C-alpha positions as CSV (number, residue, x, y, z in Angstrom):
1,P,54.1,45.5,95.8
2,F,50.7,44.3,94.8
3,D,49.3,42.3,91.8
4,A,46.2,44.3,90.9
5,I,44.2,47.4,91.8
6,Q,40.4,47.7,92.1
7,I,38.4,50.9,92.0
8,T,34.8,51.9,92.2
9,G,32.7,55.1,92.1
10,N,30.8,57.4,92.4
11,P,31.8,59.5,90.5
12,D,33.9,57.7,87.9
13,I,37.1,59.6,88.5
14,Y,39.3,57.0,90.2
15,F,40.7,55.7,86.9
16,V,43.4,58.4,87.4
17,I,44.6,56.5,90.4
18,G,44.7,53.1,88.7
19,A,45.9,54.1,85.3
20,P,49.6,54.8,86.3
21,F,49.9,51.4,87.8
22,K,49.0,49.8,84.5
23,L,52.4,51.1,83.3
24,L,53.9,48.8,86.0
25,G,51.9,45.9,84.6
26,R,49.2,45.9,87.3
27,P,45.8,45.1,85.9
28,L,42.9,47.5,86.8
29,V,39.5,46.1,87.9
30,V,36.5,48.5,88.0
31,D,33.7,47.6,90.5
32,Q,30.6,49.1,88.9
33,R,27.6,49.4,91.2
34,D,25.6,52.6,90.7
35,L,25.7,54.4,87.4
36,S,26.8,58.0,87.9
37,P,24.8,59.5,84.9
38,E,21.6,57.8,85.9
39,L,22.1,58.6,89.6
40,F,22.6,62.3,88.7
41,E,19.4,62.2,86.6
42,M,17.4,60.5,89.4
43,R,18.7,62.9,92.0
44,F,18.3,66.2,90.1
45,G,15.6,65.4,87.5
46,K,17.7,66.6,84.5
47,R,20.6,65.8,82.3
48,G,22.6,68.7,80.7
49,R,26.3,69.3,80.5
50,F,27.2,67.6,83.8
51,Y,25.3,64.5,82.8
52,D,27.3,64.4,79.5
53,L,30.6,64.9,81.5
54,L,29.7,61.9,83.7
55,C,29.1,59.8,80.6
56,K,32.5,60.7,79.3
57,L,34.2,59.9,82.6
58,E,32.3,56.6,82.7
59,R,33.5,55.7,79.2
60,V,37.1,56.5,80.0
61,T,36.9,54.4,83.2
62,Y,35.6,51.4,81.2
63,R,38.3,51.8,78.5
64,T,41.0,52.0,81.1
65,A,39.9,48.9,82.9
66,D,41.2,45.4,82.2
67,H,38.0,43.9,83.7
68,V,34.7,45.3,85.0
69,V,32.7,43.6,87.8
70,T,29.1,44.6,88.2
71,V,26.1,43.4,90.3
72,N,23.3,42.6,87.8
73,E,22.6,41.9,84.1
74,S,21.0,45.3,83.5
75,L,24.2,47.0,84.5
76,C,26.2,44.5,82.6
77,D,24.3,45.4,79.4
78,V,25.0,49.1,80.0
79,V,28.8,48.5,80.5
80,K,29.0,46.5,77.3
81,R,26.9,49.0,75.3
82,R,28.2,52.4,76.6
83,G,31.7,51.3,77.2
84,G,32.2,49.1,74.2
85,I,33.4,46.4,76.5
86,P,33.4,42.7,75.2
87,S,31.4,40.2,77.2
88,A,34.5,38.4,78.2
89,D,35.7,41.4,80.1
90,V,32.6,41.9,82.3
91,T,31.6,39.7,85.2
92,V,28.3,39.8,87.1
93,I,28.6,39.1,90.8
94,G,25.1,39.3,92.3
95,N,24.4,41.3,95.4
96,G,21.8,40.2,97.9
97,P,21.1,38.9,101.4
98,R,22.9,35.9,102.8
99,L,20.2,33.3,103.4
100,D,22.1,31.7,106.2
101,R,21.6,34.9,108.2
102,T,18.0,35.8,107.3
103,A,16.1,33.1,109.3
104,K,13.1,34.6,111.0
105,R,13.7,35.9,114.5
106,P,10.9,35.7,117.2
107,P,8.5,38.6,116.5
108,R,8.5,41.5,118.9
109,P,4.9,42.9,119.2
110,E,6.2,46.0,121.1
111,L,7.7,47.2,117.7
112,K,4.1,47.8,116.5
113,R,3.8,50.6,119.2
114,G,0.4,49.4,120.3
115,R,-1.1,49.1,116.8
116,E,-2.4,46.1,115.0
117,H,0.0,46.1,112.0
118,L,3.6,47.1,111.3
119,A,4.9,48.3,107.9
120,C,8.7,48.7,107.4
121,W,11.1,50.4,105.1
122,H,14.9,50.2,105.4
123,G,17.9,51.4,103.5
124,L,19.8,54.5,102.7
125,M,17.8,57.8,102.6
126,G,18.9,59.7,99.5
127,P,16.8,61.7,97.0
128,Q,16.9,58.8,94.5
129,D,15.3,56.5,97.1
130,H,12.0,58.3,97.1
131,V,11.2,57.9,100.8
132,D,8.8,60.8,100.3
133,L,6.6,58.6,98.1
134,G,6.3,56.2,101.0
135,L,5.3,59.1,103.4
136,R,2.7,60.3,100.9
137,A,1.3,56.8,100.8
138,V,1.1,56.8,104.6
139,H,-0.8,60.1,104.5
140,H,-3.2,58.7,101.9
141,L,-3.8,55.6,104.1
142,V,-4.3,57.5,107.4
143,H,-6.0,60.7,106.4
144,E,-7.9,59.8,103.2
145,L,-8.8,56.2,103.7
146,G,-9.1,56.6,107.5
147,R,-6.9,53.6,108.4
148,Q,-5.2,54.3,111.7
149,D,-4.3,50.7,112.8
150,C,-0.8,50.5,111.2
151,H,2.5,51.7,112.5
152,F,5.2,52.7,109.9
153,T,8.9,52.3,110.7
154,F,11.6,53.8,108.4
155,I,14.9,52.3,109.3
156,G,18.1,53.9,108.0
157,D,19.8,57.2,107.6
158,G,21.1,59.5,104.8
159,E,21.0,63.0,103.5
160,T,17.2,63.2,103.3
161,H,16.6,61.8,106.8
162,A,15.9,65.2,108.4
163,A,13.8,66.3,105.4
164,C,11.7,63.2,105.7
165,E,11.1,63.8,109.4
166,R,9.9,67.3,108.6
167,M,7.7,66.0,105.9
168,A,6.0,63.5,108.2
169,A,5.2,66.4,110.6
170,E,3.9,68.6,107.8
171,L,1.7,65.7,106.5
172,R,0.4,65.2,110.1
173,I,1.4,61.5,110.1
174,D,4.2,61.7,112.7
175,D,2.0,59.8,115.2
176,W,2.0,56.8,112.9
177,V,5.6,57.1,111.6
178,E,8.9,56.3,113.3
179,F,12.4,57.0,112.1
180,T,14.9,54.8,113.9
181,G,18.2,55.9,112.2
182,W,20.8,53.2,111.5
183,L,20.2,49.9,113.3
184,N,22.5,46.8,113.3
185,E,21.6,43.8,111.2
186,E,20.1,41.9,114.1
187,E,17.7,44.8,115.0
188,V,16.7,45.2,111.3
189,Y,15.9,41.5,111.1
190,S,13.8,41.7,114.3
191,Y,11.7,44.4,112.6
192,L,11.4,42.3,109.4
193,S,10.4,39.3,111.5
194,T,7.6,41.3,113.1
195,A,6.4,43.3,110.0
196,D,3.1,42.6,108.3
197,V,4.1,44.5,105.1
198,A,7.2,46.1,103.7
199,L,7.7,49.2,101.5
200,D,10.0,49.9,98.5
201,P,9.1,53.2,96.7
202,N,12.1,52.9,94.3
203,L,12.4,49.9,92.0
204,D,14.6,51.3,89.3
205,H,15.5,48.5,86.9
206,L,19.2,49.4,87.1
207,V,19.3,49.0,90.9
208,T,19.5,45.6,92.4
209,P,16.5,45.5,94.8
210,V,18.4,44.2,97.8
211,K,15.9,45.4,100.3
212,G,13.1,43.7,98.3
213,M,15.1,40.4,98.4
214,E,15.5,40.8,102.2
215,Y,11.8,41.4,102.6
216,M,11.2,38.2,100.5
217,A,13.7,36.2,102.6
218,F,11.6,37.0,105.7
219,G,8.3,36.2,103.9
220,V,7.1,39.8,104.2
221,P,4.6,41.0,101.5
222,L,6.1,43.9,99.6
223,V,4.4,47.1,98.3
224,A,6.3,48.9,95.6
């Protein structure tokens, strides 16, 4: 036996798992991070019937929950407004880097691959993360402004990883761009301890900018 059940998304369909246990007196907690309707719109650039369905599933999930936990005040406002949830039933638990682990490491000049400057991006590579905007910015810097003294490292993986590598080749910037795939925390922090500037092409107000906070924790200037 257990005392409570906690579910999360996406999509918001897991209330069907938690709801039966409410009949046994087990409270249901929803851990709301990404909003399915907004995520759908960001990924596919449209709304339509599927967007409406996601809104309905989200509403049922909130109404089924005994309590909702979310990561920032913007999401908290959405939960209360769209779900009709009273403030007492929503708790914000912030998401961000642990400062006791983000102390600067010794810089590693070899990560600059022989160039004067290093720019870094790290995270999950999905359509909504707009890594393509970062690559277009590199193209502008290298081929239009003529700056060839900076190495760009994109750390992470995801469903658009392969497409981003192809795009870098098509834009003729693959000599300046490196894709590392997933790295462990220590390796990521070595890059951030070496970087001269960091990139975040996506700063949607509903998404907690964790990578931005990590950049700040290492004192790295951020271009958004």
